[in-house]
mmCIF file of C-alpha atoms and ligand atoms in Angstrom:
data_model
loop_
_atom_site.group_PDB
_atom_site.id
_atom_site.type_symbol
_atom_site.label_atom_id
_atom_site.label_comp_id
_atom_site.label_asym_id
_atom_site.label_seq_id
_atom_site.Cartn_x
_atom_site.Cartn_y
_atom_site.Cartn_z
ATOM 1 C CA MET A 1 0.691 5.984 23.797
ATOM 2 C CA THR A 2 -2.400 5.029 21.877
ATOM 3 C CA ILE A 3 -3.723 1.496 21.933
ATOM 4 C CA PHE A 4 -5.479 1.449 18.605
ATOM 5 C CA LEU A 5 -8.418 -0.968 18.426
ATOM 6 C CA ASP A 6 -10.467 0.560 15.619
ATOM 7 C CA SER A 7 -9.224 -0.812 12.315
ATOM 8 C CA ALA A 8 -12.832 -1.708 11.472
ATOM 9 C CA GLY A 9 -13.575 2.024 11.682
ATOM 10 C CA SER A 10 -10.635 3.897 10.207
ATOM 11 C CA SER A 11 -7.178 2.417 10.695
ATOM 12 C CA LEU A 12 -3.691 3.901 11.008
ATOM 13 C CA PRO A 13 -1.932 4.251 7.636
ATOM 14 C CA PRO A 14 1.724 3.143 7.607
ATOM 15 C CA ASP A 15 4.419 5.751 6.851
ATOM 16 C CA VAL A 16 4.750 4.747 3.187
ATOM 17 C CA VAL A 17 1.096 5.626 2.623
ATOM 18 C CA LEU A 18 1.525 9.033 4.219
ATOM 19 C CA ALA A 19 4.726 9.672 2.253
ATOM 20 C CA GLU A 20 3.056 8.820 -1.062
ATOM 21 C CA MET A 21 0.193 11.183 -0.355
ATOM 22 C CA THR A 22 2.075 14.182 1.002
ATOM 23 C CA GLY A 23 4.757 13.784 -1.673
ATOM 24 C CA HIS A 24 2.178 13.868 -4.409
ATOM 25 C CA LEU A 25 0.324 16.862 -2.968
ATOM 26 C CA GLN A 26 3.632 18.736 -2.958
ATOM 27 C CA ALA A 27 4.280 17.770 -6.564
ATOM 28 C CA GLU A 28 0.805 18.991 -7.551
ATOM 29 C CA ALA A 29 1.502 22.345 -5.886
ATOM 30 C CA GLN A 30 4.736 22.661 -7.876
ATOM 31 C CA VAL A 31 3.850 21.492 -11.393
ATOM 32 C CA GLY A 32 0.064 21.168 -11.389
ATOM 33 C CA GLY A 33 -2.159 18.103 -11.101
ATOM 34 C CA TYR A 34 -1.858 16.867 -14.680
ATOM 35 C CA LYS A 35 1.922 16.936 -14.922
ATOM 36 C CA ALA A 36 2.256 15.482 -11.430
ATOM 37 C CA ALA A 37 -0.071 12.596 -12.359
ATOM 38 C CA GLU A 38 1.839 12.001 -15.606
ATOM 39 C CA ALA A 39 5.031 11.490 -13.609
ATOM 40 C CA ARG A 40 3.276 8.743 -11.624
ATOM 41 C CA ALA A 41 1.413 7.173 -14.575
ATOM 42 C CA ASP A 42 3.219 3.818 -14.260
ATOM 43 C CA ASP A 43 2.431 3.481 -10.566
ATOM 44 C CA LEU A 44 -1.189 4.475 -11.117
ATOM 45 C CA ALA A 45 -1.515 1.854 -13.862
ATOM 46 C CA ASP A 46 0.209 -0.707 -11.650
ATOM 47 C CA GLY A 47 -2.537 -0.177 -9.071
ATOM 48 C CA TYR A 48 -4.852 -2.451 -11.065
ATOM 49 C CA ARG A 49 -2.293 -5.235 -10.996
ATOM 50 C CA VAL A 50 -1.722 -4.735 -7.255
ATOM 51 C CA PHE A 51 -5.450 -5.004 -6.511
ATOM 52 C CA GLY A 52 -5.747 -7.904 -8.946
ATOM 53 C CA ASP A 53 -3.074 -9.663 -6.852
ATOM 54 C CA LEU A 54 -4.840 -8.699 -3.639
ATOM 55 C CA LEU A 55 -8.237 -10.007 -4.760
ATOM 56 C CA ASP A 56 -6.941 -12.753 -7.036
ATOM 57 C CA CYS A 57 -8.467 -11.469 -10.262
ATOM 58 C CA GLU A 58 -7.317 -9.772 -13.464
ATOM 59 C CA PRO A 59 -6.269 -6.102 -13.393
ATOM 60 C CA GLY A 60 -9.057 -5.260 -15.855
ATOM 61 C CA GLN A 61 -11.668 -6.460 -13.378
ATOM 62 C CA ILE A 62 -10.723 -3.729 -10.879
ATOM 63 C CA ALA A 63 -12.093 -0.182 -10.613
ATOM 64 C CA PHE A 64 -11.166 2.492 -8.081
ATOM 65 C CA THR A 65 -13.791 4.675 -6.410
ATOM 66 C CA ASP A 66 -14.042 6.998 -3.428
ATOM 67 C CA SER A 67 -15.658 4.615 -0.904
ATOM 68 C CA ALA A 68 -17.055 1.148 -0.409
ATOM 69 C CA SER A 69 -20.561 2.551 -0.521
ATOM 70 C CA ARG A 70 -19.902 4.259 -3.870
ATOM 71 C CA SER A 71 -18.624 0.931 -5.186
ATOM 72 C CA TRP A 72 -21.584 -1.018 -3.865
ATOM 73 C CA LEU A 73 -24.140 1.505 -5.144
ATOM 74 C CA SER A 74 -22.572 1.592 -8.622
ATOM 75 C CA LEU A 75 -22.611 -2.191 -8.791
ATOM 76 C CA LEU A 76 -26.195 -2.462 -7.565
ATOM 77 C CA ASP A 77 -27.252 0.142 -10.100
ATOM 78 C CA ALA A 78 -25.683 -1.924 -12.884
ATOM 79 C CA VAL A 79 -27.712 -5.059 -12.106
ATOM 80 C CA PRO A 80 -30.754 -5.243 -14.390
ATOM 81 C CA LEU A 81 -33.687 -5.542 -11.956
ATOM 82 C CA GLY A 82 -37.356 -5.162 -12.758
ATOM 83 C CA PRO A 83 -40.907 -5.957 -11.644
ATOM 84 C CA GLY A 84 -41.305 -9.476 -10.252
ATOM 85 C CA ASP A 85 -37.605 -9.948 -9.585
ATOM 86 C CA ARG A 86 -36.414 -10.916 -6.117
ATOM 87 C CA VAL A 87 -33.308 -9.668 -4.310
ATOM 88 C CA LEU A 88 -32.083 -11.560 -1.254
ATOM 89 C CA ILE A 89 -30.081 -9.995 1.547
ATOM 90 C CA THR A 90 -28.741 -11.440 4.811
ATOM 91 C CA GLN A 91 -29.411 -10.485 8.407
ATOM 92 C CA VAL A 92 -26.091 -8.629 8.558
ATOM 93 C CA GLU A 93 -26.758 -6.410 5.528
ATOM 94 C CA TYR A 94 -25.059 -3.032 5.951
ATOM 95 C CA GLY A 95 -27.548 -0.259 6.713
ATOM 96 C CA GLY A 96 -26.230 1.969 3.938
ATOM 97 C CA ASN A 97 -26.724 -0.800 1.381
ATOM 98 C CA ALA A 98 -30.185 -1.641 2.701
ATOM 99 C CA VAL A 99 -31.669 1.846 2.410
ATOM 100 C CA ALA A 100 -30.486 2.194 -1.186
ATOM 101 C CA LEU A 101 -31.893 -1.211 -2.042
ATOM 102 C CA PHE A 102 -35.274 -0.369 -0.495
ATOM 103 C CA ARG A 103 -35.403 2.852 -2.529
ATOM 104 C CA LEU A 104 -34.502 1.164 -5.812
ATOM 105 C CA ALA A 105 -37.032 -1.597 -5.136
ATOM 106 C CA GLU A 106 -39.793 1.042 -4.880
ATOM 107 C CA GLN A 107 -38.881 2.424 -8.257
ATOM 108 C CA ARG A 108 -38.194 -0.759 -10.181
ATOM 109 C CA GLY A 109 -40.791 -3.019 -8.597
ATOM 110 C CA PHE A 110 -38.619 -5.849 -7.298
ATOM 111 C CA THR A 111 -38.837 -7.301 -3.792
ATOM 112 C CA VAL A 112 -36.154 -7.413 -1.108
ATOM 113 C CA GLU A 113 -36.229 -10.451 1.171
ATOM 114 C CA GLN A 114 -33.996 -11.526 4.005
ATOM 115 C CA LEU A 115 -32.311 -14.900 4.177
ATOM 116 C CA PRO A 116 -32.705 -16.589 7.571
ATOM 117 C CA SER A 117 -29.791 -17.212 9.929
ATOM 118 C CA ASP A 118 -29.050 -20.539 11.602
ATOM 119 C CA GLU A 119 -28.489 -21.160 15.322
ATOM 120 C CA THR A 120 -24.854 -20.015 15.062
ATOM 121 C CA GLY A 121 -25.929 -16.668 13.631
ATOM 122 C CA GLN A 122 -24.605 -17.123 10.096
ATOM 123 C CA VAL A 123 -26.749 -17.490 6.994
ATOM 124 C CA ASP A 124 -28.702 -20.717 7.005
ATOM 125 C CA VAL A 125 -27.476 -22.139 3.704
ATOM 126 C CA ALA A 126 -30.065 -24.931 3.576
ATOM 127 C CA ALA A 127 -32.914 -22.468 4.171
ATOM 128 C CA ALA A 128 -31.387 -20.174 1.564
ATOM 129 C CA GLN A 129 -31.507 -22.989 -0.976
ATOM 130 C CA ASP A 130 -35.240 -23.317 -0.308
ATOM 131 C CA MET A 131 -35.786 -19.591 -0.914
ATOM 132 C CA LEU A 132 -33.828 -19.472 -4.161
ATOM 133 C CA ASP A 133 -35.724 -19.728 -7.435
ATOM 134 C CA GLU A 134 -35.238 -18.337 -10.929
ATOM 135 C CA ARG A 135 -36.920 -15.062 -9.967
ATOM 136 C CA VAL A 136 -33.980 -14.289 -7.640
ATOM 137 C CA LYS A 137 -31.686 -12.035 -9.685
ATOM 138 C CA LEU A 138 -29.337 -10.842 -6.990
ATOM 139 C CA VAL A 139 -28.046 -12.111 -3.661
ATOM 140 C CA SER A 140 -26.250 -9.549 -1.503
ATOM 141 C CA VAL A 141 -23.788 -10.948 1.022
ATOM 142 C CA VAL A 142 -21.710 -9.111 3.629
ATOM 143 C CA HIS A 143 -18.416 -10.963 4.121
ATOM 144 C CA ILE A 144 -17.721 -9.565 7.619
ATOM 145 C CA PRO A 145 -20.344 -7.267 9.114
ATOM 146 C CA THR A 146 -19.636 -3.909 10.695
ATOM 147 C CA ASN A 147 -21.055 -4.959 14.062
ATOM 148 C CA SER A 148 -19.731 -8.412 14.912
ATOM 149 C CA GLY A 149 -16.973 -10.971 14.489
ATOM 150 C CA LEU A 150 -19.003 -13.144 12.131
ATOM 151 C CA ILE A 151 -17.419 -14.396 8.889
ATOM 152 C CA SER A 152 -20.126 -15.291 6.359
ATOM 153 C CA PRO A 153 -19.978 -18.593 4.424
ATOM 154 C CA VAL A 154 -19.708 -16.697 1.139
ATOM 155 C CA ALA A 155 -18.669 -19.528 -1.186
ATOM 156 C CA GLU A 156 -21.579 -21.748 -0.100
ATOM 157 C CA ILE A 157 -24.146 -18.994 -0.633
ATOM 158 C CA ALA A 158 -22.629 -18.018 -3.979
ATOM 159 C CA LYS A 159 -22.764 -21.601 -5.188
ATOM 160 C CA ALA A 160 -26.429 -21.920 -4.264
ATOM 161 C CA ALA A 161 -27.251 -18.540 -5.849
ATOM 162 C CA HIS A 162 -25.548 -19.468 -9.101
ATOM 163 C CA GLU A 163 -27.590 -22.644 -9.375
ATOM 164 C CA VAL A 164 -30.646 -20.460 -10.043
ATOM 165 C CA GLY A 165 -28.706 -17.943 -12.155
ATOM 166 C CA ALA A 166 -28.631 -15.126 -9.579
ATOM 167 C CA LEU A 167 -25.733 -12.682 -9.379
ATOM 168 C CA VAL A 168 -23.814 -12.403 -6.109
ATOM 169 C CA LEU A 169 -22.690 -9.027 -4.808
ATOM 170 C CA LEU A 170 -20.191 -9.218 -1.946
ATOM 171 C CA ASP A 171 -19.708 -6.360 0.505
ATOM 172 C CA ALA A 172 -16.055 -7.035 1.334
ATOM 173 C CA CYS A 173 -15.596 -3.713 3.123
ATOM 174 C CA GLN A 174 -14.581 -5.329 6.422
ATOM 175 C CA SER A 175 -12.749 -8.307 4.934
ATOM 176 C CA VAL A 176 -10.205 -6.932 2.436
ATOM 177 C CA GLY A 177 -6.964 -6.301 4.323
ATOM 178 C CA HIS A 178 -8.300 -8.345 7.249
ATOM 179 C CA ILE A 179 -8.511 -11.893 5.889
ATOM 180 C CA PRO A 180 -7.608 -13.294 2.441
ATOM 181 C CA VAL A 181 -10.326 -12.421 -0.101
ATOM 182 C CA ARG A 182 -9.988 -14.425 -3.310
ATOM 183 C CA MET A 183 -12.690 -13.568 -5.756
ATOM 184 C CA GLY A 184 -12.583 -16.765 -7.773
ATOM 185 C CA GLU A 185 -12.496 -18.995 -4.718
ATOM 186 C CA LEU A 186 -15.469 -17.178 -3.191
ATOM 187 C CA GLY A 187 -17.252 -17.371 -6.537
ATOM 188 C CA VAL A 188 -18.798 -13.913 -6.350
ATOM 189 C CA ASP A 189 -19.707 -11.795 -9.382
ATOM 190 C CA MET A 190 -19.084 -8.390 -7.825
ATOM 191 C CA LEU A 191 -17.198 -7.126 -4.800
ATOM 192 C CA SER A 192 -16.909 -3.752 -3.033
ATOM 193 C CA GLY A 193 -14.321 -2.519 -0.542
ATOM 194 C CA THR A 194 -12.840 0.521 1.167
ATOM 195 C CA GLY A 195 -9.337 1.879 1.695
ATOM 196 C CA ARG A 196 -9.389 3.282 5.212
ATOM 197 C CA LYS A 197 -10.315 0.226 7.259
ATOM 198 C CA TRP A 198 -8.223 -2.959 7.387
ATOM 199 C CA LEU A 199 -6.122 -2.030 4.360
ATOM 200 C CA ARG A 200 -4.729 0.967 6.279
ATOM 201 C CA GLY A 201 -5.229 3.233 3.271
ATOM 202 C CA PRO A 202 -6.435 6.838 3.185
ATOM 203 C CA ARG A 203 -9.984 8.010 3.778
ATOM 204 C CA GLY A 204 -12.054 8.774 0.694
ATOM 205 C CA THR A 205 -10.843 5.717 -1.216
ATOM 206 C CA GLY A 206 -12.667 2.590 -2.329
ATOM 207 C CA PHE A 207 -12.508 -0.086 -5.004
ATOM 208 C CA LEU A 208 -14.602 -2.732 -6.678
ATOM 209 C CA ALA A 209 -14.124 -5.861 -8.726
ATOM 210 C CA VAL A 210 -16.412 -7.495 -11.262
ATOM 211 C CA ARG A 211 -16.341 -10.966 -12.793
ATOM 212 C CA ALA A 212 -15.102 -10.603 -16.359
ATOM 213 C CA ASP A 213 -18.307 -11.715 -18.093
ATOM 214 C CA ALA A 214 -20.870 -10.607 -15.505
ATOM 215 C CA PRO A 215 -24.053 -9.439 -17.276
ATOM 216 C CA LEU A 216 -24.046 -5.905 -15.864
ATOM 217 C CA TRP A 217 -25.493 -2.722 -17.287
ATOM 218 C CA PRO A 218 -23.600 0.300 -15.908
ATOM 219 C CA ARG A 219 -25.802 3.330 -16.435
ATOM 220 C CA LEU A 220 -23.937 6.469 -15.419
ATOM 221 C CA PHE A 221 -20.355 6.893 -16.644
ATOM 222 C CA ASP A 222 -18.211 9.492 -18.341
ATOM 223 C CA HIS A 223 -15.629 9.441 -21.137
ATOM 224 C CA THR A 224 -13.319 7.378 -18.946
ATOM 225 C CA GLY A 225 -15.928 4.621 -18.799
ATOM 226 C CA ALA A 226 -16.972 4.857 -22.452
ATOM 227 C CA ASP A 227 -15.517 6.174 -25.694
ATOM 228 C CA MET A 228 -17.532 8.616 -27.712
ATOM 229 C CA VAL A 229 -18.374 7.216 -31.157
ATOM 230 C CA GLY A 230 -18.834 9.987 -33.683
ATOM 231 C CA THR A 231 -20.886 12.747 -32.088
ATOM 232 C CA THR A 232 -23.985 10.738 -31.170
ATOM 233 C CA GLY A 233 -22.799 7.359 -29.942
ATOM 234 C CA TYR A 234 -20.728 5.647 -27.298
ATOM 235 C CA GLN A 235 -18.788 2.447 -26.843
ATOM 236 C CA LEU A 236 -18.486 1.099 -23.307
ATOM 237 C CA ARG A 237 -14.895 0.397 -22.263
ATOM 238 C CA PRO A 238 -14.140 -3.211 -21.244
ATOM 239 C CA GLY A 239 -14.061 -4.773 -17.784
ATOM 240 C CA ALA A 240 -14.565 -2.578 -14.755
ATOM 241 C CA GLN A 241 -13.626 0.685 -16.487
ATOM 242 C CA PRO A 242 -17.217 1.942 -16.817
ATOM 243 C CA PHE A 243 -17.257 2.154 -13.011
ATOM 244 C CA GLU A 244 -14.558 4.832 -12.861
ATOM 245 C CA LEU A 245 -14.846 8.553 -13.513
ATOM 246 C CA TYR A 246 -12.155 10.789 -15.009
ATOM 247 C CA GLU A 247 -11.579 12.819 -11.856
ATOM 248 C CA TYR A 248 -10.216 11.444 -8.620
ATOM 249 C CA SER A 249 -7.721 12.306 -5.886
ATOM 250 C CA VAL A 250 -4.411 11.088 -7.292
ATOM 251 C CA ALA A 251 -2.687 11.494 -3.923
ATOM 252 C CA ALA A 252 -5.326 9.323 -2.252
ATOM 253 C CA ARG A 253 -5.136 6.725 -5.050
ATOM 254 C CA LEU A 254 -1.344 6.509 -4.711
ATOM 255 C CA GLY A 255 -1.799 6.139 -0.957
ATOM 256 C CA LEU A 256 -4.314 3.363 -1.461
ATOM 257 C CA ILE A 257 -2.037 1.486 -3.865
ATOM 258 C CA ALA A 258 0.865 1.837 -1.413
ATOM 259 C CA ALA A 259 -1.354 0.438 1.357
ATOM 260 C CA ALA A 260 -2.290 -2.593 -0.752
ATOM 261 C CA ARG A 261 1.373 -3.209 -1.674
ATOM 262 C CA TYR A 262 2.232 -3.003 2.009
ATOM 263 C CA ALA A 263 -0.398 -5.624 2.870
ATOM 264 C CA LEU A 264 0.765 -7.895 0.033
ATOM 265 C CA ASP A 265 4.381 -7.628 1.231
ATOM 266 C CA ILE A 266 3.351 -8.931 4.644
ATOM 267 C CA GLY A 267 1.002 -11.458 3.022
ATOM 268 C CA MET A 268 -2.755 -11.706 3.477
ATOM 269 C CA ASP A 269 -2.546 -15.225 4.928
ATOM 270 C CA THR A 270 -0.181 -13.962 7.634
ATOM 271 C CA ILE A 271 -2.306 -10.883 8.309
ATOM 272 C CA GLY A 272 -5.515 -12.904 8.438
ATOM 273 C CA ALA A 273 -4.083 -15.375 10.927
ATOM 274 C CA GLN A 274 -2.634 -12.641 13.144
ATOM 275 C CA VAL A 275 -5.760 -10.492 13.190
ATOM 276 C CA CYS A 276 -8.144 -13.377 13.878
ATOM 277 C CA GLU A 277 -5.833 -14.606 16.657
ATOM 278 C CA ARG A 278 -5.903 -11.166 18.282
ATOM 279 C CA GLY A 279 -9.674 -11.174 17.988
ATOM 280 C CA ARG A 280 -9.838 -14.585 19.632
ATOM 281 C CA LEU A 281 -7.520 -13.593 22.499
ATOM 282 C CA LEU A 282 -9.408 -10.387 23.180
ATOM 283 C CA ARG A 283 -12.848 -12.000 22.916
ATOM 284 C CA THR A 284 -11.869 -14.802 25.304
ATOM 285 C CA ALA A 285 -10.325 -12.433 27.857
ATOM 286 C CA LEU A 286 -13.273 -10.017 27.786
ATOM 287 C CA ALA A 287 -15.841 -12.813 28.095
ATOM 288 C CA ALA A 288 -14.091 -13.997 31.293
ATOM 289 C CA ILE A 289 -14.652 -10.650 33.059
ATOM 290 C CA PRO A 290 -17.688 -10.659 35.400
ATOM 291 C CA GLY A 291 -20.306 -8.235 34.055
ATOM 292 C CA VAL A 292 -18.894 -8.225 30.509
ATOM 293 C CA SER A 293 -20.606 -10.073 27.667
ATOM 294 C CA THR A 294 -19.355 -10.571 24.129
ATOM 295 C CA HIS A 295 -21.701 -10.664 21.143
ATOM 296 C CA ASP A 296 -19.954 -12.331 18.218
ATOM 297 C CA PRO A 297 -22.045 -14.952 16.442
ATOM 298 C CA GLY A 298 -21.021 -17.278 13.641
ATOM 299 C CA ARG A 299 -19.112 -20.476 13.124
ATOM 300 C CA GLU A 300 -15.984 -18.650 11.977
ATOM 301 C CA ARG A 301 -14.861 -15.447 13.680
ATOM 302 C CA SER A 302 -12.796 -12.470 12.616
ATOM 303 C CA GLY A 303 -10.722 -9.855 14.421
ATOM 304 C CA ILE A 304 -13.793 -7.785 15.265
ATOM 305 C CA VAL A 305 -14.852 -8.130 18.897
ATOM 306 C CA THR A 306 -18.133 -6.702 20.177
ATOM 307 C CA PHE A 307 -19.023 -6.552 23.846
ATOM 308 C CA SER A 308 -20.955 -4.704 26.510
ATOM 309 C CA VAL A 309 -20.445 -3.933 30.176
ATOM 310 C CA ALA A 310 -23.511 -4.491 32.356
ATOM 311 C CA GLY A 311 -24.881 -1.206 33.675
ATOM 312 C CA VAL A 312 -22.567 1.027 31.641
ATOM 313 C CA PRO A 313 -23.790 2.516 28.341
ATOM 314 C CA ALA A 314 -21.579 1.637 25.363
ATOM 315 C CA GLU A 315 -20.769 5.281 24.664
ATOM 316 C CA GLN A 316 -19.611 5.732 28.229
ATOM 317 C CA VAL A 317 -17.368 2.664 28.004
ATOM 318 C CA ARG A 318 -15.919 4.087 24.801
ATOM 319 C CA ASP A 319 -15.338 7.500 26.375
ATOM 320 C CA ILE A 320 -13.601 6.047 29.438
ATOM 321 C CA LEU A 321 -11.350 3.939 27.195
ATOM 322 C CA TRP A 322 -10.629 6.928 24.948
ATOM 323 C CA GLU A 323 -9.496 8.939 27.986
ATOM 324 C CA GLN A 324 -6.896 6.231 28.562
ATOM 325 C CA GLY A 325 -5.752 6.309 24.952
ATOM 326 C CA ILE A 326 -7.576 3.101 24.024
ATOM 327 C CA VAL A 327 -9.430 3.714 20.765
ATOM 328 C CA VAL A 328 -12.607 1.678 20.199
ATOM 329 C CA THR A 329 -16.017 2.498 18.757
ATOM 330 C CA GLY A 330 -19.219 2.325 20.695
ATOM 331 C CA GLY A 331 -22.798 3.129 20.146
ATOM 332 C CA ARG A 332 -26.054 2.064 18.646
ATOM 333 C CA GLY A 333 -25.237 2.215 14.957
ATOM 334 C CA PRO A 334 -28.042 2.191 12.396
ATOM 335 C CA ALA A 335 -25.382 0.606 10.170
ATOM 336 C CA ALA A 336 -26.451 -2.794 11.492
ATOM 337 C CA ARG A 337 -30.080 -2.219 12.444
ATOM 338 C CA ILE A 338 -31.446 -5.443 10.922
ATOM 339 C CA ASP A 339 -28.984 -7.676 12.772
ATOM 340 C CA MET A 340 -29.188 -5.760 16.051
ATOM 341 C CA THR A 341 -32.978 -5.910 16.019
ATOM 342 C CA ALA A 342 -32.948 -9.633 15.238
ATOM 343 C CA ARG A 343 -30.539 -10.319 18.091
ATOM 344 C CA GLY A 344 -32.223 -7.936 20.524
ATOM 345 C CA ILE A 345 -29.050 -5.913 21.072
ATOM 346 C CA THR A 346 -29.439 -2.150 21.298
ATOM 347 C CA GLU A 347 -25.788 -1.128 21.585
ATOM 348 C CA PHE A 348 -22.260 -2.486 21.752
ATOM 349 C CA VAL A 349 -18.606 -1.535 22.053
ATOM 350 C CA ARG A 350 -16.467 -2.663 19.135
ATOM 351 C CA ALA A 351 -12.744 -3.413 19.383
ATOM 352 C CA SER A 352 -10.932 -4.322 16.174
ATOM 353 C CA PRO A 353 -7.191 -4.921 16.700
ATOM 354 C CA HIS A 354 -4.955 -5.090 13.633
ATOM 355 C CA TYR A 355 -1.680 -7.038 13.428
ATOM 356 C CA PHE A 356 0.237 -4.018 14.750
ATOM 357 C CA VAL A 357 -1.463 -4.282 18.156
ATOM 358 C CA THR A 358 0.720 -6.174 20.645
ATOM 359 C CA GLU A 359 -0.508 -8.803 23.092
ATOM 360 C CA GLN A 360 0.611 -6.538 25.900
ATOM 361 C CA GLN A 361 -1.621 -3.780 24.547
ATOM 362 C CA LEU A 362 -4.532 -6.213 24.389
ATOM 363 C CA ASP A 363 -3.895 -7.090 28.058
ATOM 364 C CA GLN A 364 -3.926 -3.391 28.954
ATOM 365 C CA ALA A 365 -7.235 -2.932 27.159
ATOM 366 C CA VAL A 366 -8.710 -5.931 28.957
ATOM 367 C CA ASP A 367 -7.529 -4.520 32.317
ATOM 368 C CA ALA A 368 -9.173 -1.206 31.502
ATOM 369 C CA VAL A 369 -12.492 -2.906 30.699
ATOM 370 C CA ARG A 370 -12.194 -4.972 33.887
ATOM 371 C CA ALA A 371 -11.811 -1.768 35.903
ATOM 372 C CA ILE A 372 -14.925 -0.273 34.262
ATOM 373 C CA ALA A 373 -16.923 -3.406 35.028
ATOM 374 C CA ALA A 374 -15.634 -3.545 38.625
ATOM 375 C CA GLY A 375 -16.507 0.099 39.195
ATOM 376 C CA HIS A 376 -20.084 -0.829 38.642
HETATM 377 C C1 PLP B 401 -17.876 0.621 6.613
HETATM 378 C C2 PLP B 401 -18.745 -0.339 5.896
HETATM 379 C C3 PLP B 401 -19.317 0.003 4.654
HETATM 380 C C4 PLP B 401 -19.219 1.381 4.060
HETATM 381 O O1 PLP B 401 -17.908 1.736 3.715
HETATM 382 P P1 PLP B 401 -17.603 3.233 3.260
HETATM 383 O O2 PLP B 401 -16.192 3.204 2.802
HETATM 384 O O3 PLP B 401 -17.837 4.072 4.482
HETATM 385 O O4 PLP B 401 -18.555 3.578 2.188
HETATM 386 C C5 PLP B 401 -20.007 -0.976 3.979
HETATM 387 N N1 PLP B 401 -20.183 -2.215 4.500
HETATM 388 C C6 PLP B 401 -19.651 -2.571 5.685
HETATM 389 C C7 PLP B 401 -19.852 -3.962 6.173
HETATM 390 C C8 PLP B 401 -18.924 -1.646 6.426
HETATM 391 O O5 PLP B 401 -18.426 -1.994 7.618
#
């Protein structure tokens, strides 16, 4: 039996998600995509309410996309940025976000600067306050990074950013479905997330949320995002609609909505507590093994546990665990290059247990890591 410790990578969808997707694909093969979608119109529309409930915002503030990166890129592209403007990122900025930001900065003439971290490894909020001025137009924050158990102090950073009028873009890719993410409470203007990770949705799905009155300027949309006015004009649709295109995988969308309903039925407070507790148990047990070190900074920690075994390359640890049916990720991901470089870590193994992982399974995983460390 598989011990699945990779919900930060691509989690296991529950049966209802699978049933929604396969059922809809069958319907499409029988009556065609348009008629099949029409039959599910109410559920598709209800998806905005479901995600509004999940993120504690209005349905109209939600848009569905095909990945967290698509969401993040569309939001970034909609922020008016020009010469002389400053954009601030944190040490744990996601690699995919960073490269796009560097490219856009070249073209539009703004600068990208990194906020310092404090001794616990999270953003140094006091130092951030010193860096903020009215030239800062955007602050990009990663709620939970891809490569450690850190939880960023989002609300504090957002508050400081708003004092100088900057917009706050939150990469919530690792936090939605993992811990409660309430947009208003966090005080962010924009948020991006994915389906396949902690939400247990299908691959190829993502979503975003925007504050109702955020001063954004979406650039590339179709007739789903804007109405044609006469034959020469357009009228942007309200809320987050300009961030969606006409075409999408209806089966995947239905699967994503089912996954979010499933999470809401359990309750995000319950899920958050259970996942973080599993992370704590695993982190503590691994750290106690001679030759094993854990690498999770921050004041507050999530269910993501990163570690290494002295003398054994991370990929080898991963492969040995895989052979025993224990699924983790391992490697030297460019996805977190800035943070890894700053902390002097070249590689790590990542274990990310969801609420469906039992304590007994965690013990088995710890035993397996102990055996790898002892063999060295
Ligand atoms: C996985 C990840 C992303 C990218 O998500 P996709 O759905 O693959 O686009 C962005 N940010 C963080 C922190 C991630 O872990």
